XYZ file of C-alpha atoms in Angstrom:
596
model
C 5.013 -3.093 -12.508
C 5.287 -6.952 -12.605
C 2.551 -8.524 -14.407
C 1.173 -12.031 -14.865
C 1.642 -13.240 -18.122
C -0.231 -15.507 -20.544
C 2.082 -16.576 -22.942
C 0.134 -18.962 -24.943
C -2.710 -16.331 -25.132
C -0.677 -13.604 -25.796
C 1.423 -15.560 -28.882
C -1.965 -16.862 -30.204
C -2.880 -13.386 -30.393
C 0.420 -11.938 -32.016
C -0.207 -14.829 -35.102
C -3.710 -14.071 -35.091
C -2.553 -10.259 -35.705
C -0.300 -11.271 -38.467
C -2.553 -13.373 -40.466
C -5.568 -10.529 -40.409
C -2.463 -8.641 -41.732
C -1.817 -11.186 -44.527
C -5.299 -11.527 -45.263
C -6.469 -7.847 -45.402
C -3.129 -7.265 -47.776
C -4.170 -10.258 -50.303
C -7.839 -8.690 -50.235
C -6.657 -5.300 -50.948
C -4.438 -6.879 -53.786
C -7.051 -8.395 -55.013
C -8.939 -5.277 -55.427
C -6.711 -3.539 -57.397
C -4.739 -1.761 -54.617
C -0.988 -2.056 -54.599
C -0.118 -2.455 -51.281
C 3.578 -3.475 -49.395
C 3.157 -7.178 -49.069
C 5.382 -8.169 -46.166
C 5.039 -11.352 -46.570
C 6.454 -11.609 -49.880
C 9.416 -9.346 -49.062
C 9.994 -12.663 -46.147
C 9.256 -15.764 -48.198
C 11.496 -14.870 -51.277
C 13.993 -14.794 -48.847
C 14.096 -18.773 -48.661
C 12.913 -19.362 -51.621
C 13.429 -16.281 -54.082
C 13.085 -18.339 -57.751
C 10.577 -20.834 -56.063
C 6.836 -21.550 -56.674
C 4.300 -19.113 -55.129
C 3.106 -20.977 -52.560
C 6.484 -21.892 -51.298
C 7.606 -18.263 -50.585
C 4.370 -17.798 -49.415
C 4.219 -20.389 -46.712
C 7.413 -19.456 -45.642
C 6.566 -15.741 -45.880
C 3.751 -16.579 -43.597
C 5.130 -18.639 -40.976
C 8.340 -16.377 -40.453
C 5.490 -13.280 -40.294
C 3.308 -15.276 -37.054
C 6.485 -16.034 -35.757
C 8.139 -12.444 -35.611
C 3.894 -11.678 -34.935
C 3.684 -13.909 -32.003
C 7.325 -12.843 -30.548
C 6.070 -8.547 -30.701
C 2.963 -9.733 -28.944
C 4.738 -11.256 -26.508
C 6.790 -8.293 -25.663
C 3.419 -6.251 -25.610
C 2.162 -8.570 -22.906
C 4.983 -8.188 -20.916
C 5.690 -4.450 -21.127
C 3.043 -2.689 -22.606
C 0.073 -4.503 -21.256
C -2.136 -2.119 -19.399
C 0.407 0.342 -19.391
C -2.578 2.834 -20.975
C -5.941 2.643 -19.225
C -7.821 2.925 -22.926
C -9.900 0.029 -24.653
C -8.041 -2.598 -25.219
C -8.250 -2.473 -29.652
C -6.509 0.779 -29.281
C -4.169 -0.104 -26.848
C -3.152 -2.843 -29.259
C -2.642 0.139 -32.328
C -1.079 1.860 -29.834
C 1.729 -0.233 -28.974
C 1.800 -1.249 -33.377
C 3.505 2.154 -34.030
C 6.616 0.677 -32.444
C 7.274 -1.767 -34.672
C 6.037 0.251 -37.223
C 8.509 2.603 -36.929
C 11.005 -0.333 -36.537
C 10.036 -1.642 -39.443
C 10.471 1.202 -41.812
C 13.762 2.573 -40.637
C 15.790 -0.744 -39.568
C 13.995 -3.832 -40.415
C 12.970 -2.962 -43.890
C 16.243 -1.637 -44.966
C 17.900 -4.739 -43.729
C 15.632 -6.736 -46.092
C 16.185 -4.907 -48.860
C 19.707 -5.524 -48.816
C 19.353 -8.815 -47.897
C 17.697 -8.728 -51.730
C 20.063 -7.241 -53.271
C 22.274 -9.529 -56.495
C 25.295 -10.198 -56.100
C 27.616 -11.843 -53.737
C 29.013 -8.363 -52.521
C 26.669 -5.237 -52.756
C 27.241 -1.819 -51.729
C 24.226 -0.667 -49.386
C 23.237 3.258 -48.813
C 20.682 2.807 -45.592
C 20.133 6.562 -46.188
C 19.450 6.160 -49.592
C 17.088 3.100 -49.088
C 14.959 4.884 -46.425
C 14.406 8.092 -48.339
C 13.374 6.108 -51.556
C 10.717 3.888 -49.348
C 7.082 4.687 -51.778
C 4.294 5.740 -50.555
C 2.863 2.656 -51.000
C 5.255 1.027 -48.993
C 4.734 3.019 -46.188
C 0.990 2.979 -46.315
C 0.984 -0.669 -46.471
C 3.204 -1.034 -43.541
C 1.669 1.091 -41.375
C -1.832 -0.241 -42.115
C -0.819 -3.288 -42.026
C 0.711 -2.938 -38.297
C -2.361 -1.000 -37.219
C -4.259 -3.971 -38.560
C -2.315 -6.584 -36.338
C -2.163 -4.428 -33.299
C -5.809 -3.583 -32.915
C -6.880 -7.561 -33.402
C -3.841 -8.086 -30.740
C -5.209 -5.613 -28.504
C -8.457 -7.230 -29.024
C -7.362 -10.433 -28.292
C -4.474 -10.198 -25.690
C -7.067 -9.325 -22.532
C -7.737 -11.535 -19.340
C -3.919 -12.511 -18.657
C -5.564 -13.937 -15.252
C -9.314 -15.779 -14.518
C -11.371 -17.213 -16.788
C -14.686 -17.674 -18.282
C -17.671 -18.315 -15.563
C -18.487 -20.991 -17.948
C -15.039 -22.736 -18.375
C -13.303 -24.010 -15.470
C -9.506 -24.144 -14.713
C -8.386 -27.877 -14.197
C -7.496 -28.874 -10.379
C -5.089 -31.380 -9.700
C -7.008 -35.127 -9.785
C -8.343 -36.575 -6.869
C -5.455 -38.928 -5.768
C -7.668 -41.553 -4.224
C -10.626 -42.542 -1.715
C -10.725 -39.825 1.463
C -9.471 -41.510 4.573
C -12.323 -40.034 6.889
C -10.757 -39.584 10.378
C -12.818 -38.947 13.207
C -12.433 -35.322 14.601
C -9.995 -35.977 17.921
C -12.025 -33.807 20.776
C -10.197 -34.884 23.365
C -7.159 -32.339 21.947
C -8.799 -29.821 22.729
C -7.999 -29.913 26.371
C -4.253 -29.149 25.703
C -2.642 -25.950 26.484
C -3.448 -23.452 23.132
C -0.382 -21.205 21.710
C -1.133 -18.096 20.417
C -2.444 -18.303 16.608
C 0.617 -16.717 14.721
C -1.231 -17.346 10.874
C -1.250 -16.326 7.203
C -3.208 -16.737 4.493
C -3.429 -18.062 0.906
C -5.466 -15.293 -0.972
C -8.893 -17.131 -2.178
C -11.250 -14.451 -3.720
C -12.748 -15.598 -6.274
C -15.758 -12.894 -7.093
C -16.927 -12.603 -11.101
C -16.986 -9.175 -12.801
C -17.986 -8.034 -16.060
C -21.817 -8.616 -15.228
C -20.891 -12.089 -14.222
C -18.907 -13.306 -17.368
C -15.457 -13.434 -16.189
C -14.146 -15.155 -12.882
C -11.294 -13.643 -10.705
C -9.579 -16.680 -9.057
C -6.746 -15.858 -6.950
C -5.609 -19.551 -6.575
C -5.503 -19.869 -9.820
C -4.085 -16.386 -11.352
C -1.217 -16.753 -8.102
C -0.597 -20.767 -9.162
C -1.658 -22.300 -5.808
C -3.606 -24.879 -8.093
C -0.149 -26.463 -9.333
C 2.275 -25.285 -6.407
C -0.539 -25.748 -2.718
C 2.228 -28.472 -1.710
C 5.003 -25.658 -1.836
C 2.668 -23.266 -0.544
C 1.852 -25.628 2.756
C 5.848 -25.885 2.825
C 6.394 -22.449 2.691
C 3.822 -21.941 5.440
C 5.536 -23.988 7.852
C 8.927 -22.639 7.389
C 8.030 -19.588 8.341
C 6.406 -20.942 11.340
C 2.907 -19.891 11.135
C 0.693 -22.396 13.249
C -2.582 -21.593 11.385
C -2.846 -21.039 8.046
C -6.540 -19.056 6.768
C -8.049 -21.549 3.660
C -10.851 -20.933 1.055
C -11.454 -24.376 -0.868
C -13.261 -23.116 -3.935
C -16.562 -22.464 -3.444
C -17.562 -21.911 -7.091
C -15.801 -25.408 -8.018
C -16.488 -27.528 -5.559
C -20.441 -26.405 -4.893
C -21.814 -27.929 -8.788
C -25.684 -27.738 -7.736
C -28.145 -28.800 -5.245
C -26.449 -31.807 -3.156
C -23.983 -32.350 -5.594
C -20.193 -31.633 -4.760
C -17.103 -32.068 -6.190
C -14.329 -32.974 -3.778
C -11.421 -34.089 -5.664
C -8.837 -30.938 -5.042
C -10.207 -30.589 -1.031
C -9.670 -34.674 -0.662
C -5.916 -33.757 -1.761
C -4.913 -30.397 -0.079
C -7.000 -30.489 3.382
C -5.175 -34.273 4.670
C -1.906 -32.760 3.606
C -2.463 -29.579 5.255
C -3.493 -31.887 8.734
C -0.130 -33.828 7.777
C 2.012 -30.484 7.545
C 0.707 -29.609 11.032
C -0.773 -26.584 9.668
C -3.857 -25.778 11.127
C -6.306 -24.411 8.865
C -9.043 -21.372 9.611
C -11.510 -22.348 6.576
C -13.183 -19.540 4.610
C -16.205 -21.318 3.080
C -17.444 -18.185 1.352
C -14.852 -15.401 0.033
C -16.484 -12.284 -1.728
C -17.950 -15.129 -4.586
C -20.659 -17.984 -4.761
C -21.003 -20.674 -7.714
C -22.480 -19.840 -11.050
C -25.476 -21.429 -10.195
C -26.269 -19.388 -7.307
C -25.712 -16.032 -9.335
C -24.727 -13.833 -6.451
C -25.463 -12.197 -2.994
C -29.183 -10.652 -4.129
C -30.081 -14.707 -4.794
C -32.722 -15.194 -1.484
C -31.575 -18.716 -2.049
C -27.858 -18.346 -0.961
C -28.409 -19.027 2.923
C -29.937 -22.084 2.497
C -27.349 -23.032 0.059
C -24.347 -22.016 2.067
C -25.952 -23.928 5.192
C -26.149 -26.957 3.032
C -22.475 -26.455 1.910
C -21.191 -26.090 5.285
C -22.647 -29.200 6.710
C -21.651 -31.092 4.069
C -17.865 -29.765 4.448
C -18.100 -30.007 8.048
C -19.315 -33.522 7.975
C -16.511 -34.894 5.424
C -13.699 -33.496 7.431
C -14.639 -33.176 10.930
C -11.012 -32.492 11.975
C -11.455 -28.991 11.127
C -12.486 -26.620 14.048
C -11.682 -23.178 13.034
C -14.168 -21.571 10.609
C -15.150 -18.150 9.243
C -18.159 -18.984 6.979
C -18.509 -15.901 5.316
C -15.737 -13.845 4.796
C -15.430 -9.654 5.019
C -19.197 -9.368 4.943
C -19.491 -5.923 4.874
C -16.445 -5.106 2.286
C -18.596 -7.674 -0.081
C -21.690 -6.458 0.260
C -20.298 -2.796 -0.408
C -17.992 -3.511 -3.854
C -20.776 -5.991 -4.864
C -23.840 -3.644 -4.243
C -22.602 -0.298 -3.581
C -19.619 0.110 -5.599
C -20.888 -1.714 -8.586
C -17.452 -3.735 -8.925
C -17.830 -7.406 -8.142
C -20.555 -9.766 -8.287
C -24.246 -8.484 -8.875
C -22.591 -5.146 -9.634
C -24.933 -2.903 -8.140
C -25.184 0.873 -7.287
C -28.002 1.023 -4.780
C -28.964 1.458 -1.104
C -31.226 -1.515 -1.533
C -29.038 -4.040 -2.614
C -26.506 -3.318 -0.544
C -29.172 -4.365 2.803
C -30.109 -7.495 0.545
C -26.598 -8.571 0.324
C -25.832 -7.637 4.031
C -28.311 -9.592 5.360
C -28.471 -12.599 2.795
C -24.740 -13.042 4.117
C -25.096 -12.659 8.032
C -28.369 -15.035 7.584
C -25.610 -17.553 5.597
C -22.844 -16.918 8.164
C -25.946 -17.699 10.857
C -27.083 -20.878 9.420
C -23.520 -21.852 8.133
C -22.540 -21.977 11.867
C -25.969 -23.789 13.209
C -24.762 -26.533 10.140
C -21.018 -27.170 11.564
C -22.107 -26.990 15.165
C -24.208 -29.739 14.498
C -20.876 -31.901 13.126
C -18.840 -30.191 15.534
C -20.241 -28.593 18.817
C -16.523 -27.349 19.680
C -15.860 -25.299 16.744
C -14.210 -21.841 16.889
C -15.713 -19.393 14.295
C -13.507 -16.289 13.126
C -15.544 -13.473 11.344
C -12.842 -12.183 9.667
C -14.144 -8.346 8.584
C -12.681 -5.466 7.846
C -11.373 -2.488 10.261
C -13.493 0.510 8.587
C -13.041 4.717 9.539
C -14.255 7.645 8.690
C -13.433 10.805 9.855
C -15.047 14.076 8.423
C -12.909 16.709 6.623
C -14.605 19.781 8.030
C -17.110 20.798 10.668
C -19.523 21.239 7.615
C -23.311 19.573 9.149
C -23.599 17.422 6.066
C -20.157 16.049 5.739
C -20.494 15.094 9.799
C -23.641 13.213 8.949
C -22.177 11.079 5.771
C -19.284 10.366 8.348
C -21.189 9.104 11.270
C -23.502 7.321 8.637
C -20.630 5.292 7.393
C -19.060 4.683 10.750
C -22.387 3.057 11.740
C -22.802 1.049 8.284
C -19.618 -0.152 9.113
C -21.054 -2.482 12.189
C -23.969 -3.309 10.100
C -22.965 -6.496 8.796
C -21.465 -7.647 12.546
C -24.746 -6.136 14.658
C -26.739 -8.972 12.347
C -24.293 -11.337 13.030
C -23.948 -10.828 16.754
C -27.549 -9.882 17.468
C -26.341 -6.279 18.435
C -29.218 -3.635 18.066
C -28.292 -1.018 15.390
C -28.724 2.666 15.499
C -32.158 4.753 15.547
C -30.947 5.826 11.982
C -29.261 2.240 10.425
C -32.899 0.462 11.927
C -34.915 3.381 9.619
C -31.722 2.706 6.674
C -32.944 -1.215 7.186
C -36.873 -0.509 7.058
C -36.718 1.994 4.056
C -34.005 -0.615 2.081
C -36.131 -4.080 2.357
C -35.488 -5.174 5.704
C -39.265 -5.612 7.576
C -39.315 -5.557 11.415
C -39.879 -9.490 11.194
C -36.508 -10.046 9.477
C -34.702 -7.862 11.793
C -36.572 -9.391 14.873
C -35.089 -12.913 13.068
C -31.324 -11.433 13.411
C -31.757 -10.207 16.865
C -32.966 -13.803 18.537
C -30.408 -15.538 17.226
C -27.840 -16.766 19.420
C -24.225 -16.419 18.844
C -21.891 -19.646 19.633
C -19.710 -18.913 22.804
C -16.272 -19.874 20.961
C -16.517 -17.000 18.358
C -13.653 -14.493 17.624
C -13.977 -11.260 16.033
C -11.112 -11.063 13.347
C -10.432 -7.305 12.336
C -8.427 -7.018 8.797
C -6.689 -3.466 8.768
C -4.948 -1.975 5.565
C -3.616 1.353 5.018
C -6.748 2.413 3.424
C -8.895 1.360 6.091
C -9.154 4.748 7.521
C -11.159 7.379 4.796
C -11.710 11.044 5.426
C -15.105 12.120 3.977
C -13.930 14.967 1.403
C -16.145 18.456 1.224
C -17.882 16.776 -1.698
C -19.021 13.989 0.602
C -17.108 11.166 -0.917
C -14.582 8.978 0.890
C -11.386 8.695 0.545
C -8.173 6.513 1.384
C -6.397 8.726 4.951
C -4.121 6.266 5.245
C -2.810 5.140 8.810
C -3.984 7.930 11.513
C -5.120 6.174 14.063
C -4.169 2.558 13.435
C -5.019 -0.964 14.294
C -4.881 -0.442 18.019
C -7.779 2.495 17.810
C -9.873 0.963 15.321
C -9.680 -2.328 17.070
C -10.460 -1.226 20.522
C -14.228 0.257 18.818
C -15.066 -2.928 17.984
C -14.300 -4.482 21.070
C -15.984 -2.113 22.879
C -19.242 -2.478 20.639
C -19.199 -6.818 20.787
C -16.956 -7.830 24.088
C -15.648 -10.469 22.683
C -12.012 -12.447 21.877
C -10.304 -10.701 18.776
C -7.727 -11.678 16.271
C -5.562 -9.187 13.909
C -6.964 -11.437 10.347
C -5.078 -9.630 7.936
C -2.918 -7.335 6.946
C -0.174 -6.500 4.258
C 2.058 -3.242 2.471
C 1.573 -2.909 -1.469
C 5.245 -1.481 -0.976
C 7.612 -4.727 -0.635
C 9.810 -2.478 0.546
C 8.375 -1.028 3.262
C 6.639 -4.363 4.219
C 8.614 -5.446 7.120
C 8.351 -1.890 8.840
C 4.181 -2.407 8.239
C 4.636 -5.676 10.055
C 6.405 -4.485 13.183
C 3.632 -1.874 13.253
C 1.690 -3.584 13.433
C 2.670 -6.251 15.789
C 3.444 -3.208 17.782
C -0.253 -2.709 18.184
C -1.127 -5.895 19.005
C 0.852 -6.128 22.119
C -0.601 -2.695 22.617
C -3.707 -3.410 22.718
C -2.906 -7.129 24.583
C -1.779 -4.976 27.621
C -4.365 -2.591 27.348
C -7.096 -6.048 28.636
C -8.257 -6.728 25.337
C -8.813 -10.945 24.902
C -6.314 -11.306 21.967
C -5.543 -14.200 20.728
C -3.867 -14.195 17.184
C -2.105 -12.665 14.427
C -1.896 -12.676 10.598
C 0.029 -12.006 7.390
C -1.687 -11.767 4.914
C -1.340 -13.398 1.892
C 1.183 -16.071 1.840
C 2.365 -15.448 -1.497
C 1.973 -12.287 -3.980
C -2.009 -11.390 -4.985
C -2.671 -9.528 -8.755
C -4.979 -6.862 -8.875
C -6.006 -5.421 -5.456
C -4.604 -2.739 -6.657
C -7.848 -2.008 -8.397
C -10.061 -4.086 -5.648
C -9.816 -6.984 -8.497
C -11.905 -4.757 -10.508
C -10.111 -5.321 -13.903
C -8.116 -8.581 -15.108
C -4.553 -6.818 -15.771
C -2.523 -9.373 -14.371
C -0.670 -6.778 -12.342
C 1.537 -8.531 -9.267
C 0.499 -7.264 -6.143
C 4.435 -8.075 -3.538
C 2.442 -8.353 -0.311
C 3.153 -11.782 0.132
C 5.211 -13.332 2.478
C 6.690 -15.443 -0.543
C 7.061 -14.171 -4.691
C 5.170 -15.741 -6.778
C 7.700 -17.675 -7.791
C 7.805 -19.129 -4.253
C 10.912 -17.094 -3.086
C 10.966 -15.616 0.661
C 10.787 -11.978 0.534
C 11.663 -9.259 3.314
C 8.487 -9.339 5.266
C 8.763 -13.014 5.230
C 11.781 -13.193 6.852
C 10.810 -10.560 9.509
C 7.903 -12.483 10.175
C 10.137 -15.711 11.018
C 11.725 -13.355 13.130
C 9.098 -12.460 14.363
C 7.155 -15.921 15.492
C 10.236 -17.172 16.885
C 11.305 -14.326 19.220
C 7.469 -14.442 20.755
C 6.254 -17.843 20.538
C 8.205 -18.946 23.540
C 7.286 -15.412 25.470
C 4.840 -16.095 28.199
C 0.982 -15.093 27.107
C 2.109 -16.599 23.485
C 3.019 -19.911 24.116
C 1.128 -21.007 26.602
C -2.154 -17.967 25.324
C -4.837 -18.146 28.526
C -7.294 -16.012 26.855
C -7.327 -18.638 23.817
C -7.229 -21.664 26.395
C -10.047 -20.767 27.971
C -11.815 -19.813 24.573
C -11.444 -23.288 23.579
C -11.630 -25.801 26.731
C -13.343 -24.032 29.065
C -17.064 -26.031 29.244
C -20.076 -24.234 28.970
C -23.281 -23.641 26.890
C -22.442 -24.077 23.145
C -23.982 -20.615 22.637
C -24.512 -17.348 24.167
C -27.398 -15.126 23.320
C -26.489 -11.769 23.006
């Protein structure tokens, strides 16, 4: 397992190890117990007739120095390799150097004391005459600096919701360019896209933020990222400017990383499909059961719409129903709830947001495209059991819930009573269903290998793996909402097995492209490497998730270069290059909305 490692975190922690060491020897001392006192044994070593505090500075440094380079290992190879708290992880891992320690590196020092220009050394000898004391004293003394590094050494990736990770400085005033309308009447290719990975939800009952800009380094390297986008060829590129930094309060916003990345990404020829909300809101807002958030989010997407009006393609709230469920349900992310009730709340706070988000940017731009990126959900029942039929059907309708809203598509006789007894009144689902939904939307359908869940004998769900595939799980939500779709993401935890993944699924696509379905794009997704979706982002390990197109240190992988491949033997294929499905999506005048 590759992890992400903080090195400055992790040697802080290895020195603070050592001195709690130094300091709980010297108290024992002073108590009257005789302890090994490592850092003597080191400091008479430069200075062996010199004053106390000589040897004992030097003893001290060379200690958080040899402290700091053990901790380091431990980050990098021991890290999470034992799901227990993270003190005794720390003690743990302190038994190898213990043992280190006693049969290698304190024999070496005690010859090193030995008089004499020329000594002869029994290692045997020195080992079996090692006190008791001595090894008491090094072995507490190691479990001592483990546990405070274990202690210490967590969180390789995020950071504190109340400290912020420095962006890149605004470089100078915004050249506001008026949004060029009159493109829009030439001839649309087919959106070949990936993604930069942008979740940024808080776990930990909202103490600790997981950033995936910032724990995959598209903070320092977005330029390289935008070139590494175009060289594969994608012609859209899916964006989520930081919500949670750029949204401070009330009317207040803080532009200075957008005013940078979003004009270069227009200069690049990269055009971008803007998630505005991606499974996290600011620290002000709290989270998805905050009845505030849809006025909020309307707010924020006028005022991004309205600052760079170039943009067109949008998905205002991303994955609404895989948020709501890990947030409310799954008691993971977020609010970190385990309840029917919440779950509706955050449902429907987010469709009401996505609702009002698009009323906001239609009102800057009448001729944007909204993709509602969500994900491709299945569940098929183990056994003919009654019970286990009805948990499957349940959660094959929940799976539309967040969409029906959206779209203003009546639920089921049995998700309307779910609604009623859950919080939803008649009033507020009346609200959803008279909405009308803007003609130029696209329903994006994310599909990963664990999209598809069988529903055990016990009733609980879990990962089938691909059964039926994109094509089939696609083609149900088609039929349910009629309109234009879009393959939004998809990736293979196995690097190696990546580029077969992609041709799947590519394979599907034109499958379901001859089969009449209105398809207009298809995505990678991410760009570059994630770190823990592993475990749904659930814990901050730092462990390197190789779905990207591109390492994390920036380097084309497998399924990158099959992708090339890929763009460049279609884009020039009839019904990609010239894509009449998306043409007439996006010239074609008529009413700027549709009521469903």
């Amino acid at each position: 397992m590759i992890r992400i490692v903080a090195l400055r975190k992790a040697a802080l922690a290895g020195v603070a190890g050592a001195l709690a060491w130094e300091i709980t020897m010297r108290a024992a001392r002073a108590g009257g117990l005789d302890l090994f006192d490592i850092v003597r044994i080191l400091g008479t070593l430069a200075f062996p007739d010199g004053p106390a505090l000589a040897w004992w500075l030097a003893g001290t440094a060379i200690h958080a120095a040899v402290g700091a380079i053990w901790a380091i290992f431990y980050a990098y190879f021991f890290w999470s390799a034992l799901d227990w708290r993270p003190t005794f992880q720390g003690m743990a891992f302190s038994v190898l150097p213990a043992l280190l320690a006693l049969f290698i590196a304190y024999p070496q020092l005690q010859m090193m004391h030995l008089p004499g220009p020329v000594a002869v050394f029994d290692p045997i000898a020195v080992v079996q005459g090692i006190s008791g004391r001595e090894v008491v004293g090094l072995l507490l003394g190691h479990l001592i600096y483990g546990g405070v590094l274990g202690a210490l050494y967590t969180h390789p990736v995020g950071y504190p919701t109340a400290r912020h990770p420095r962006l890149a400085a605004r470089a100078g005033p915004l050249i506001m360019v008026k949004a060029d309308l009159a493109s829009a009447s030439s001839r649309q290719p087919f959106l070949f896209a990936t993604g930069i990975e942008c979740s940024y939800p808080t776990i930990e009952n909202g103490r600790w933020r997981r950033d995936q800009m910032d724990a995959t380094g598209h903070y320092r390297h977005w330029r390289t990222d935008f070139e590494r986008a175009r060289e594969i060829g994608a012609s859209h590129l899916r964006y989520g400017p930081p919500l949670h930094l750029i949204f401070e309060g009330p009317g207040r916003y803080d532009w200075s990383f957008t005013d940078l990345v979003m004009p270069a990404m227009r200069d690049m020829g990269l055009e971008p499909i803007i998630d505005l909300c991606h499974f996290g809101v600011p620290d002000w807002l709290g989270n998805f059961q905050n009845p505030d958030l849809p006025r909020a989010l309307r707010a924020y997407a006028g005022a991004f719409a309205e600052r760079y009006p170039w943009v067109r393609f949008y998905t205002p709230v991303n994955e609404m129903f895989v948020c709501a469920k890990i947030s409310a349900l799954d008691g993971l992310w977020n609010e970190q709830c385990r309840d029917e009730r919440s779950f509706v709340t955050a449902v429907a706070h987010m469709a009401k947001a996505n609702i009002l988000m698009r009323q906001a940017i239609l009102a800057t731009r009448p001729d944007a495209v909204f993709v509602d990126s969500e994900s491709g959900e299945f569940y098929q029942p183990c056994c003919p059991d009654p019970a286990i039929v009805r948990i499957a059907d349940f959660e094959n309708e929940r799976r539309f819930l967040a969409l029906d809203l959206l779209y203003a598509h009546p639920v089921s006789d049995i998700m309307r009573a779910h609604l009623h007894a859950n919080g939803m009144t008649p009033d507020d689902y009346a609200w959803f269903m008279a909405q009308p939904v803007p003609r130029r939307t696209i329903v994006g359908i994310d599909y990963y290998e664990w999209n598809e869940k069988l529903v055990d004998s016990e009733g609980r769900s879990q990962s089938l793996g691909e059964l039926f595939g994109w094509y089939v799980i696609a083609n149900r939500y088609f039929d349910r909402y009629r309109r234009p779709m879009m393959h939004t993401e998809t990736n293979r935890q196995d690097a190696r097995e990546a580029p077969r993944w992609l041709w799947r699924q590519w394979h599907n696509v034109q499958l379901l492209r001859k089969a009449g379905v209105p398809l207009v794009g298809f995505t990678w997704y991410s760009l570059v490497d994630q770190a823990d979706w592993d475990r749904a982002l659930g814990r901050a390990l730092g462990n390197v998730n190789p779905v990207g197109l591109f390492d994390l240190n920036r380097d084309v992988r497998p399924v990158g270069l099959a992708y090339r491949h890929l763009i460049q033997l279609h884009r020039a294929q009839p019904g990609f290059f010239d894509s009449t499905v998306l043409d007439e999506l996006l010239t074609r005048e008529a009413a700027p909305c549709l009521a469903s």
